[in-house]
Coordinates of C-alpha atoms in Angstrom, one line a residue:
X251 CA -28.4 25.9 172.4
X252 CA -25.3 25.1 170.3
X253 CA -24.9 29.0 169.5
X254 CA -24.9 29.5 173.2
X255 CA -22.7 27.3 173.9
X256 CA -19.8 28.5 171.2
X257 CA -20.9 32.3 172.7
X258 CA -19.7 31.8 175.7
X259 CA -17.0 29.6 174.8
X260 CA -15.6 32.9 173.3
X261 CA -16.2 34.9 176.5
X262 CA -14.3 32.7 178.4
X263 CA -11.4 32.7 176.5
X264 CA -11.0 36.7 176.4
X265 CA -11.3 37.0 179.7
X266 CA -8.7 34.5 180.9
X267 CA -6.1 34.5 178.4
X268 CA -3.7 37.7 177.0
X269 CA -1.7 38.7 174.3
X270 CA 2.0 38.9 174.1
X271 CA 3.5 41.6 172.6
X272 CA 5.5 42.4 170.1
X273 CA 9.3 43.3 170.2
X274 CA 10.5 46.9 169.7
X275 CA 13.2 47.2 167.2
X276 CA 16.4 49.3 168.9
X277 CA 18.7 50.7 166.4
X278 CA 21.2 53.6 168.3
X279 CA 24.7 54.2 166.6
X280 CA 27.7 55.1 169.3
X281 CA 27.5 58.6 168.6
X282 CA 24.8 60.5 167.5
X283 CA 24.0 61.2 163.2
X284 CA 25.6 64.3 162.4
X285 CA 23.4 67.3 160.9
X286 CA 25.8 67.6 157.7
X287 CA 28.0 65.0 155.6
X288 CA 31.5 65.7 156.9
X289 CA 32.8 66.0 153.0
X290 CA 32.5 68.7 151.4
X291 CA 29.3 68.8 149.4
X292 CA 28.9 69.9 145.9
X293 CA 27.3 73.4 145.4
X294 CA 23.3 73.5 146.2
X295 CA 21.9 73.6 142.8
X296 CA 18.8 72.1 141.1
X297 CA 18.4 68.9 140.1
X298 CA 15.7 67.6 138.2
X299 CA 14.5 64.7 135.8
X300 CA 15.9 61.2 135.9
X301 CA 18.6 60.1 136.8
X302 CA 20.3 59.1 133.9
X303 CA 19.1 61.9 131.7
X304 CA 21.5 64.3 133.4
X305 CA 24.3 63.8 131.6
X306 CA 22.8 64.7 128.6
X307 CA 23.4 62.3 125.9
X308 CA 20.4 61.1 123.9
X309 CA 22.2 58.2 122.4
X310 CA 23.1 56.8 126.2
X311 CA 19.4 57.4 126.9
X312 CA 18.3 55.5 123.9
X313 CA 20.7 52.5 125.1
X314 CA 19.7 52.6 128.7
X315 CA 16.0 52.6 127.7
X316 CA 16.7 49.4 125.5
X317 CA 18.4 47.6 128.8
X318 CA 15.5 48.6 131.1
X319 CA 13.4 46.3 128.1
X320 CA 15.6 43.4 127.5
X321 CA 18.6 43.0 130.1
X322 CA 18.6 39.5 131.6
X323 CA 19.2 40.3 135.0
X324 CA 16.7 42.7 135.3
X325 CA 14.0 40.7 133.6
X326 CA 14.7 37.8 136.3
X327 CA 14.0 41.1 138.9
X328 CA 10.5 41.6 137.6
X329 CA 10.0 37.9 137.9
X330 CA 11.3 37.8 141.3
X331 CA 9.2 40.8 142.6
X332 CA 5.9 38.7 141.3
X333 CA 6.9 35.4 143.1
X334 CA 7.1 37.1 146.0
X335 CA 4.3 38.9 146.0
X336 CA 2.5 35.9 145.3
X337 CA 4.3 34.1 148.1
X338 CA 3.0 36.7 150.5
X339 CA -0.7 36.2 149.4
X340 CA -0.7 32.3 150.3
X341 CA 1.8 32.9 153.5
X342 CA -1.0 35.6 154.4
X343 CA -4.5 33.7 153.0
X344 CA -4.3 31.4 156.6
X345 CA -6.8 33.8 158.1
X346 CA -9.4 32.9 155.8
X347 CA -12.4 30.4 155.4
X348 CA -11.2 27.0 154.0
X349 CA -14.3 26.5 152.1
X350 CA -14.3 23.3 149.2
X351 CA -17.3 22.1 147.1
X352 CA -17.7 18.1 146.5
X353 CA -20.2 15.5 144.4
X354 CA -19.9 12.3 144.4
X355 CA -21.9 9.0 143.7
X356 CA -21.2 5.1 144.4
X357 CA -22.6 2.1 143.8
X358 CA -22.3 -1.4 146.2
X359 CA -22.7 -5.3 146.2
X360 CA -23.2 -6.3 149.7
X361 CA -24.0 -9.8 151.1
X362 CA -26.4 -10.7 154.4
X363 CA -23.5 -13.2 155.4
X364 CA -21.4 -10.3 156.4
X365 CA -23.9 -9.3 159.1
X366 CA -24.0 -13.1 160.3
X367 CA -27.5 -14.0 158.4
X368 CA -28.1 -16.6 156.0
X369 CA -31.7 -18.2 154.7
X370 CA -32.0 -20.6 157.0
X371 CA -31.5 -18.0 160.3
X372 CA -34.1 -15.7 158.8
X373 CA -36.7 -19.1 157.8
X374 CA -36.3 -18.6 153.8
X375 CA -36.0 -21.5 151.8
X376 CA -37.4 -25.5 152.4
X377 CA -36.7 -27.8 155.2
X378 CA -35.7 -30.4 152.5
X379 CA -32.4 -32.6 153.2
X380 CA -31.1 -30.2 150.0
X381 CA -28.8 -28.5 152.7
X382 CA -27.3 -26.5 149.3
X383 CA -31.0 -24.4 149.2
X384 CA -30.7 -23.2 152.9
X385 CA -26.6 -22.1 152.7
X386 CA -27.4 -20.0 149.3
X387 CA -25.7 -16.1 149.6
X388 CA -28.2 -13.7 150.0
X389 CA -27.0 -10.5 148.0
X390 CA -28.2 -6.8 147.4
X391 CA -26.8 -3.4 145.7
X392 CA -27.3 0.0 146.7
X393 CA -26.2 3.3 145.3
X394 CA -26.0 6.7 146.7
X395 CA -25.4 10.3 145.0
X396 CA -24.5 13.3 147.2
X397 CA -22.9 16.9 147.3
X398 CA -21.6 18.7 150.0
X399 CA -20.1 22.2 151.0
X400 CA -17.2 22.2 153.7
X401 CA -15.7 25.3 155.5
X402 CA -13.3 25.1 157.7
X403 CA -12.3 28.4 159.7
X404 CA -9.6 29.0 162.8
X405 CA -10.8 31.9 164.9
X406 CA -7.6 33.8 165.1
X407 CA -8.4 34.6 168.6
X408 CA -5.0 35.3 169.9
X409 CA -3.5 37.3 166.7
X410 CA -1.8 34.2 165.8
X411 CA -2.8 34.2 161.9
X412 CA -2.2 37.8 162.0
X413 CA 0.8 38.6 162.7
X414 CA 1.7 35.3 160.2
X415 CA 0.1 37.5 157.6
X416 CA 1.9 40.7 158.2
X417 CA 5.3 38.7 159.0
X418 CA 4.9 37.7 155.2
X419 CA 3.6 41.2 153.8
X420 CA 6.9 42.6 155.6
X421 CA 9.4 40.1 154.3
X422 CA 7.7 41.2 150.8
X423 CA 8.4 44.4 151.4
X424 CA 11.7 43.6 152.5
X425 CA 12.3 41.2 148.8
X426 CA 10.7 44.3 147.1
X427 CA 12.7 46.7 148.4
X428 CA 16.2 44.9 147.9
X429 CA 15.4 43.6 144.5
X430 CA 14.4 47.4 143.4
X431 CA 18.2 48.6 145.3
X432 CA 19.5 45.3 142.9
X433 CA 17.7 47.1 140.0
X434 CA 18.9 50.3 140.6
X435 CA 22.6 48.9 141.8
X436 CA 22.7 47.4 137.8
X437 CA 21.5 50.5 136.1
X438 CA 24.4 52.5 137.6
X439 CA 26.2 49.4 136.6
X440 CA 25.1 49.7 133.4
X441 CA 26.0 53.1 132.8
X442 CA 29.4 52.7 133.8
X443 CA 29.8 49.9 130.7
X444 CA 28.6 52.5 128.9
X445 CA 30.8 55.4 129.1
X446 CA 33.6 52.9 130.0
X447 CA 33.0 51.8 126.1
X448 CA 32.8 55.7 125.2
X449 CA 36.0 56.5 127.4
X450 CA 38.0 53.5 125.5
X451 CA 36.7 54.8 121.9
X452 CA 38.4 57.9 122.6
X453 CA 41.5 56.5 123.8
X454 CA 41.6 54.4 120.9
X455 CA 40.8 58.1 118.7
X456 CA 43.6 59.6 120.8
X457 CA 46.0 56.6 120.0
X458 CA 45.0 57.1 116.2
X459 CA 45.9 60.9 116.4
X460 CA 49.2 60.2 118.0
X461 CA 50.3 57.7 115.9
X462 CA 49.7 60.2 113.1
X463 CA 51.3 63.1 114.7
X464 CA 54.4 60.8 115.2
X465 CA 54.8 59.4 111.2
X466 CA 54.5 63.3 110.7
X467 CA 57.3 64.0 112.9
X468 CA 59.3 61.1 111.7
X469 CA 58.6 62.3 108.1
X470 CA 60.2 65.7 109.1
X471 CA 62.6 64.3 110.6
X472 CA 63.6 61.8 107.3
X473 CA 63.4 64.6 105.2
X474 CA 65.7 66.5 107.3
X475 CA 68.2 63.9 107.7
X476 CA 68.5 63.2 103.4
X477 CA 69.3 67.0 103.8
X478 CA 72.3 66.0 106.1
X479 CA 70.4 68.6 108.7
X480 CA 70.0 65.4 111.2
X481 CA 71.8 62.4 112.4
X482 CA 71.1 59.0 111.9
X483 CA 70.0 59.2 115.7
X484 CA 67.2 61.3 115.3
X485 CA 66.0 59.4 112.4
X486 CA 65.8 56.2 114.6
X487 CA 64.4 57.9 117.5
X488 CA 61.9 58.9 115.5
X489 CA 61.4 55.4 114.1
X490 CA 61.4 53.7 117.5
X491 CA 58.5 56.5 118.5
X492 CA 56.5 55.7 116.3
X493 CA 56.9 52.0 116.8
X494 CA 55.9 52.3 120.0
X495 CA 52.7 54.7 119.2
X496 CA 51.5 52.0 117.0
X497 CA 51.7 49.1 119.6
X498 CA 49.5 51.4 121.9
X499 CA 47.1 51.4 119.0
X500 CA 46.8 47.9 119.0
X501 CA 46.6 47.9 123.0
X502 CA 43.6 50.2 122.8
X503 CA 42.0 48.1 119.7
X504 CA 41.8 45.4 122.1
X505 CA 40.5 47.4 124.9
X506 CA 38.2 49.4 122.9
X507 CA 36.3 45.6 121.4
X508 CA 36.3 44.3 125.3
X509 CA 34.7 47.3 126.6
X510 CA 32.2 47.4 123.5
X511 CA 31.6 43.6 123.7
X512 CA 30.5 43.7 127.7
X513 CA 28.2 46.7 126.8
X514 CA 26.2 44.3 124.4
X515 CA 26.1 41.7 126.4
X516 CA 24.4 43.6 128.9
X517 CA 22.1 44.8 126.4
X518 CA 21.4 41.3 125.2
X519 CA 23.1 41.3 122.1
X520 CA 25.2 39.5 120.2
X521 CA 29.0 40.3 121.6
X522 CA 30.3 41.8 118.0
X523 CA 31.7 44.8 119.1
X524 CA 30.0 47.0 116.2
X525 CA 27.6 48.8 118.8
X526 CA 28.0 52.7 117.7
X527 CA 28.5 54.6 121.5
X528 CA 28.6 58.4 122.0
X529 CA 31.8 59.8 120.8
X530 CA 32.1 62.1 124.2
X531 CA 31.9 61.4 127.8
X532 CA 29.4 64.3 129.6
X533 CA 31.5 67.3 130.3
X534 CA 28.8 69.3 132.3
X535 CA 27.8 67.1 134.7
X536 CA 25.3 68.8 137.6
X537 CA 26.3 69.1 141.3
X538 CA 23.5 66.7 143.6
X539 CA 21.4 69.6 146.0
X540 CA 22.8 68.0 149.3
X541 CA 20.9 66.6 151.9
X542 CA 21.3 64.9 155.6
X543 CA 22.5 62.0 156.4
X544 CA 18.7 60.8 158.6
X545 CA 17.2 61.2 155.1
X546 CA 19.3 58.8 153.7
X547 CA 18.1 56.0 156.0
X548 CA 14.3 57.3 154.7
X549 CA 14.8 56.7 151.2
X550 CA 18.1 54.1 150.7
X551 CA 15.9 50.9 149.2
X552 CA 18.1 48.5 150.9
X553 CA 18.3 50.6 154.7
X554 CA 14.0 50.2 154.1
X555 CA 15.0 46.4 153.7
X556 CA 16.6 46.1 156.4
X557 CA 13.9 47.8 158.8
X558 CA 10.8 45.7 156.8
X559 CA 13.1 42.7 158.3
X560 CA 12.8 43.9 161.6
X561 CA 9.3 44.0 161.6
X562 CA 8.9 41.0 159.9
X563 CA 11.2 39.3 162.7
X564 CA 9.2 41.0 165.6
X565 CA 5.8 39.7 163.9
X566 CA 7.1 36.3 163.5
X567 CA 8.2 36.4 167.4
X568 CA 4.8 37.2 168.5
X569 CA 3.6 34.6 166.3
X570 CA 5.7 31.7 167.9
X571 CA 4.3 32.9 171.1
X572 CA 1.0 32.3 170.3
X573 CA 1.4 29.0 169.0
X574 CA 1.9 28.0 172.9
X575 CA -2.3 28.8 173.2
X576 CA -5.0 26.5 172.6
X577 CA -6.6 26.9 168.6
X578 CA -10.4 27.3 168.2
X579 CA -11.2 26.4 164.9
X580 CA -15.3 26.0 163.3
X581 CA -16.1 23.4 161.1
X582 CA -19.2 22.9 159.2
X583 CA -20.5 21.4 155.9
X584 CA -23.9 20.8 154.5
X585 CA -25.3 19.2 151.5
X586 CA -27.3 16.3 150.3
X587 CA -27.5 12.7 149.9
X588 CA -29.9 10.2 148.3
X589 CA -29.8 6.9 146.6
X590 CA -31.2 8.2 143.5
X591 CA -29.4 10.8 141.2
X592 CA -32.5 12.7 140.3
X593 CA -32.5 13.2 144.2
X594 CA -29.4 14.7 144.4
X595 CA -30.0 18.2 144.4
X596 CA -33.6 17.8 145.9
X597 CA -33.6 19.4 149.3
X598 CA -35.6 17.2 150.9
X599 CA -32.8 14.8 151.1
X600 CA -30.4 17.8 152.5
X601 CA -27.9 16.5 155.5
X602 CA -25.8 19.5 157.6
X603 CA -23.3 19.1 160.2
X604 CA -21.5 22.5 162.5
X605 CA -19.1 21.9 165.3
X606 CA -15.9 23.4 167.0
X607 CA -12.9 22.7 167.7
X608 CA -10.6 23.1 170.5
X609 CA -6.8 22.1 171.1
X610 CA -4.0 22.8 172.6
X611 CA -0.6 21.3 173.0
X612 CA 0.4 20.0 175.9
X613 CA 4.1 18.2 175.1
X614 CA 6.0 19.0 172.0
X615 CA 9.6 18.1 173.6
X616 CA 10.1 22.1 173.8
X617 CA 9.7 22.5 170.2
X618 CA 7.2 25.3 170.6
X619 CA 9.6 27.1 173.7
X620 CA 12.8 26.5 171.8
X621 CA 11.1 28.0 168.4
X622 CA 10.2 31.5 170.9
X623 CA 14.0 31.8 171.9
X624 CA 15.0 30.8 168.1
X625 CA 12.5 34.0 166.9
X626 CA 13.9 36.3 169.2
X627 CA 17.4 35.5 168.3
X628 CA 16.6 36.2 164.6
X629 CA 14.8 38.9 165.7
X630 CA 18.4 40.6 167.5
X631 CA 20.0 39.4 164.1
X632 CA 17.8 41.4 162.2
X633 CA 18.7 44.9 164.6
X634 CA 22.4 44.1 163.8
X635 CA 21.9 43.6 160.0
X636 CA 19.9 46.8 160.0
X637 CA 22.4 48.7 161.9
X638 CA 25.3 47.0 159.8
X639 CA 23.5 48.3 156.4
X640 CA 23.0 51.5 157.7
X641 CA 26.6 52.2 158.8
X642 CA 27.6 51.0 155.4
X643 CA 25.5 53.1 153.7
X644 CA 27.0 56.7 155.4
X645 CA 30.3 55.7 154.8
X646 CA 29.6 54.8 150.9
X647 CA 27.8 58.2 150.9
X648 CA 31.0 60.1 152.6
X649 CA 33.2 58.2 150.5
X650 CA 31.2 58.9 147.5
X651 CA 31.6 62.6 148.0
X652 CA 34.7 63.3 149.0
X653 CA 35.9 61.1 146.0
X654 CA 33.3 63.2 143.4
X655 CA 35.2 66.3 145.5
X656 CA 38.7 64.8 144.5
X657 CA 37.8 64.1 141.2
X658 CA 36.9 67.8 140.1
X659 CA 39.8 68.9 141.9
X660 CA 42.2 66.4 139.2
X661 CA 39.9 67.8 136.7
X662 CA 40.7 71.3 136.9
X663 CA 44.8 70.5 137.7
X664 CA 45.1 68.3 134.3
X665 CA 43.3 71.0 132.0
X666 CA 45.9 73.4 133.2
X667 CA 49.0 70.4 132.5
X668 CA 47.1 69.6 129.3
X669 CA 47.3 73.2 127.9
X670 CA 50.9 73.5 129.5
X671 CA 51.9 70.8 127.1
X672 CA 50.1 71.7 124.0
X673 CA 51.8 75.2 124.4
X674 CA 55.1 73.5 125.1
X675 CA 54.8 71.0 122.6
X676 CA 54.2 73.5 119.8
X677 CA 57.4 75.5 120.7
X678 CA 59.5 72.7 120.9
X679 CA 58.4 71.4 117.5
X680 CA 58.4 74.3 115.8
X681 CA 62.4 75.4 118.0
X682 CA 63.7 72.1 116.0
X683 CA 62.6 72.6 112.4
X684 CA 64.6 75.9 113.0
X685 CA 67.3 73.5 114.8
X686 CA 67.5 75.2 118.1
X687 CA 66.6 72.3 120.2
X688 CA 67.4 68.2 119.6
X689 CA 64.6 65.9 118.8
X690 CA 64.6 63.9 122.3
X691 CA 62.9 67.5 123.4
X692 CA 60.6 67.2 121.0
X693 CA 59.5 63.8 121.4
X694 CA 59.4 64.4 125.9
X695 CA 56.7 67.2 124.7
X696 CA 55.0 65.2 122.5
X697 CA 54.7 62.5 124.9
X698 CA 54.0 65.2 128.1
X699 CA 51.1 66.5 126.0
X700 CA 49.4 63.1 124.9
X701 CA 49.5 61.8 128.0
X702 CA 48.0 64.8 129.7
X703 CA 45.1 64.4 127.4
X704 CA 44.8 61.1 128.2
X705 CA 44.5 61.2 131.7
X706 CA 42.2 64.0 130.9
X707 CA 39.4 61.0 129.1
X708 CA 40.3 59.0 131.7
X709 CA 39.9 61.6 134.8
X710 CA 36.1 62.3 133.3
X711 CA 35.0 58.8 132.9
X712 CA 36.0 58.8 136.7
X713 CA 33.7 61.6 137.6
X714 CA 31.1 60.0 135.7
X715 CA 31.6 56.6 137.5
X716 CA 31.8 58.7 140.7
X717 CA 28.5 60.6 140.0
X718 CA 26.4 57.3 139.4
X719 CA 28.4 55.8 142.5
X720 CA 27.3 58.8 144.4
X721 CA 23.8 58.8 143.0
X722 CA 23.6 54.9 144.3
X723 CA 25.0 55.5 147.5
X724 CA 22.2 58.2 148.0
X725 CA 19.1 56.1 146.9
X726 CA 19.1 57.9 143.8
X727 CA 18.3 61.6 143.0
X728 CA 18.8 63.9 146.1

């Protein structure tokens, strides 16, 4: 009879009650995504193997494998992926059985005189005057031993539990994705220490060579002059050179130990500023095979955030909904009890109990109504953060490529000046040992030439910095 009755307390409710539906996200731009990046894209070639390994430098792969394993930050990632997996398992577990297991035992003193009896009400004792015999306590123990198995269940008849569980399985998706764009977002990072330490190494090499090109200039220049084939004034120009040369060696000492010390720290060394780095930057860097800009919002961890939030926000709506509907929820627990413990587990003595529950509220002060509006709200949030990321992410991508396009274009214009002023350099040099030019020519090519080659270093550490920007802005390999 009690099965009957629970059956067609189930009947009634499908037939006279309906589900709300979810939202449905709306992301549209002002104008429509455009077939092609409006940049110029590099040439369509292959591109294959990991990222990192395409600039071909075993020793920055050996390094970069080392702060996958032991950076800090990412670590803490790794972490923070697990807690929130876990925090979606118990945010999602509500649509399961509460079931517990208990044993117990007690023991008790109770008195007749608490139940308003005493010897003389129930004819025990004398009717001697000894009034003390007849107001004597009456006293007895008792002791009971049981066990019992509870389950509790809420029939998740509207989708209420539901849609809590895959609210919580899409914000995990959501944490997931964003932590691995984090990741990803440090290991460009990380590369850009990297060569940033290689590009400073060479400046401080360059500084080194310069310095030693000027003490042989000024040596020529001193030997000339006890000849009486100079003037004082060359002599000191020369001097004053370098001077000058050798407080840019200092500069780029300290650069040079700042750059190396950051690179350890993110390694998880000690900040010594003995690490041993490549001695190049990548010259042959490949060209990304270009791609559309609708695939970048298919594979860009963070634009995937974004749209897991949505979901999770349109869940979390229908959820709230819900909430307004009466709860049906079974209860039962069975088990034994008996005053002796020998008896405890004999089934003879076995005690049950089922039963439903029903309720529904009635007056929360608008709580439940106000938390509906307060879902869909964060719900239109949600559209505008996705459509905010998304924007952001085709203009880092355009930026990203027409700076990579910049870049090469600098690269091939200071080759040419550096070669120009090598050639120069060598004729002006060579024009004043035979005395047909002054030294103050000499010294303008000299400095024309070593500054071409520095801008040289420091125009490819910016197309390396520009690749891995590019490669991030992307979602990684295209």
């Amino acid at each position: 009879l009690f099965k009957m009755k629970i059956y067609y307390l189930f009947i009634y409710t499908l037939i006279f009650t309906s589900c709300s539906s979810n939202l449905s996200p709306n992301l549209s731009f002002s104008s429509e995504v455009p077939d092609t990046w409006s940049s110029p894209l590099p040439k369509q070639e292959s591109f294959t193997g990991k990222w990192w390994e395409v600039f071909s430098d075993t020793l920055f792969n050996q390094f970069f494998n080392e702060f996958v394993d032991s950076n800090p930050d990412l670590l803490s990632i790794s972490q923070q992926v697990e807690s929130s997996n876990l925090l979606a398992k118990i945010n999602g577990a509500t649509r399961s059985p509460n079931v517990s297991v208990a044993a117990g035992g007690s023991s008790r003193l109770q008195n007749l005189s608490a139940f308003g009896f005493s010897l003389s009400s129930l004819g025990i004792g004398g009717g001697g005057s000894d009034s003390s015999s007849t107001d004597q306590v009456v006293s007895f123990t008792s002791d009971n031993y049981n066990t019992a198995l509870a389950m509790q269940w809420e029939i998740d008849v509207w989708g209420k539990l539901r849609n809590q569980r895959k609210a919580a399985y899409k914000n995990f998706e959501a944490t997931t994705n964003e932590l691995a764009y984090l990741r990803f977002s440090l290991s460009t990072q990380f590369a850009t220490s990297y060569y940033t330490a290689v590009e400073s190494e060479m400046q401080f090499m360059l500084a080194e060579e310069i310095t030693a090109s000027l003490k042989g200039v000024r040596d020529v220049v001193s030997e000339r002059y006890g000849r009486g084939l100079t003037s004082s004034l060359d002599l000191r120009l020369a001097e004053a050179s370098l001077a000058n040369s050798k407080l840019q060696l200092v500069d780029r000492s300290i650069q040079k130990n700042r750059s190396l010390r950051a690179l350890e720290s993110l390694l998880g060394k000690y900040p010594s500023a003995t690490i041993q780095v490549s001695k190049n930057l990548p010259n042959d860097i490949p060209p990304i095979t270009a791609g559309i800009p609708s695939e970048l919002v298919k594979r860009r961890p963070d634009v995937i955030a974004a749209v897991n939030k949505i979901e999770a926000a349109s869940y979390e709506h229908a959820q709230s909904q819900r909430n307004l509907f009466p709860s049906f929820s079974l209860t039962a627990s069975g088990g034994t009890s008996a005053s002796e413990l020998k008896d405890v587990l004999n089934g003879d003595y076995s005690v049950w109990n089922l039963g439903a529950n029903i309720s529904a509220p009635i007056f929360q002060g608008r709580r439940l109504r106000n938390n509906v509006l307060l879902k869909e709200k964060q719900f239109n949030l949600a559209e505008i953060d996705a459509l905010r990321i998304m924007i952001r992410a085709f203009s880092e991508v355009e930026q990203a490529l027409f700076i990579q396009h910049e870049i090469i274009a600098q690269r091939d214009a200071v080759k040419t000046a550096e070669e120009q002023a090598k050639a120069a350099y060598d004729l002006a040099f060579d024009r004043y040992q035979k005395g047909l030019v002054d030294l103050v020519t000499v010294l303008n090519s000299q400095n024309q030439w070593r500054n071409s080659q520095s801008v040289k270093i420091s125009i490819q550490n910016l197309h390396v910095n520009s690749y891995t920007s590019l490669l991030l802005a992307l979602g990684g390999k295209f």
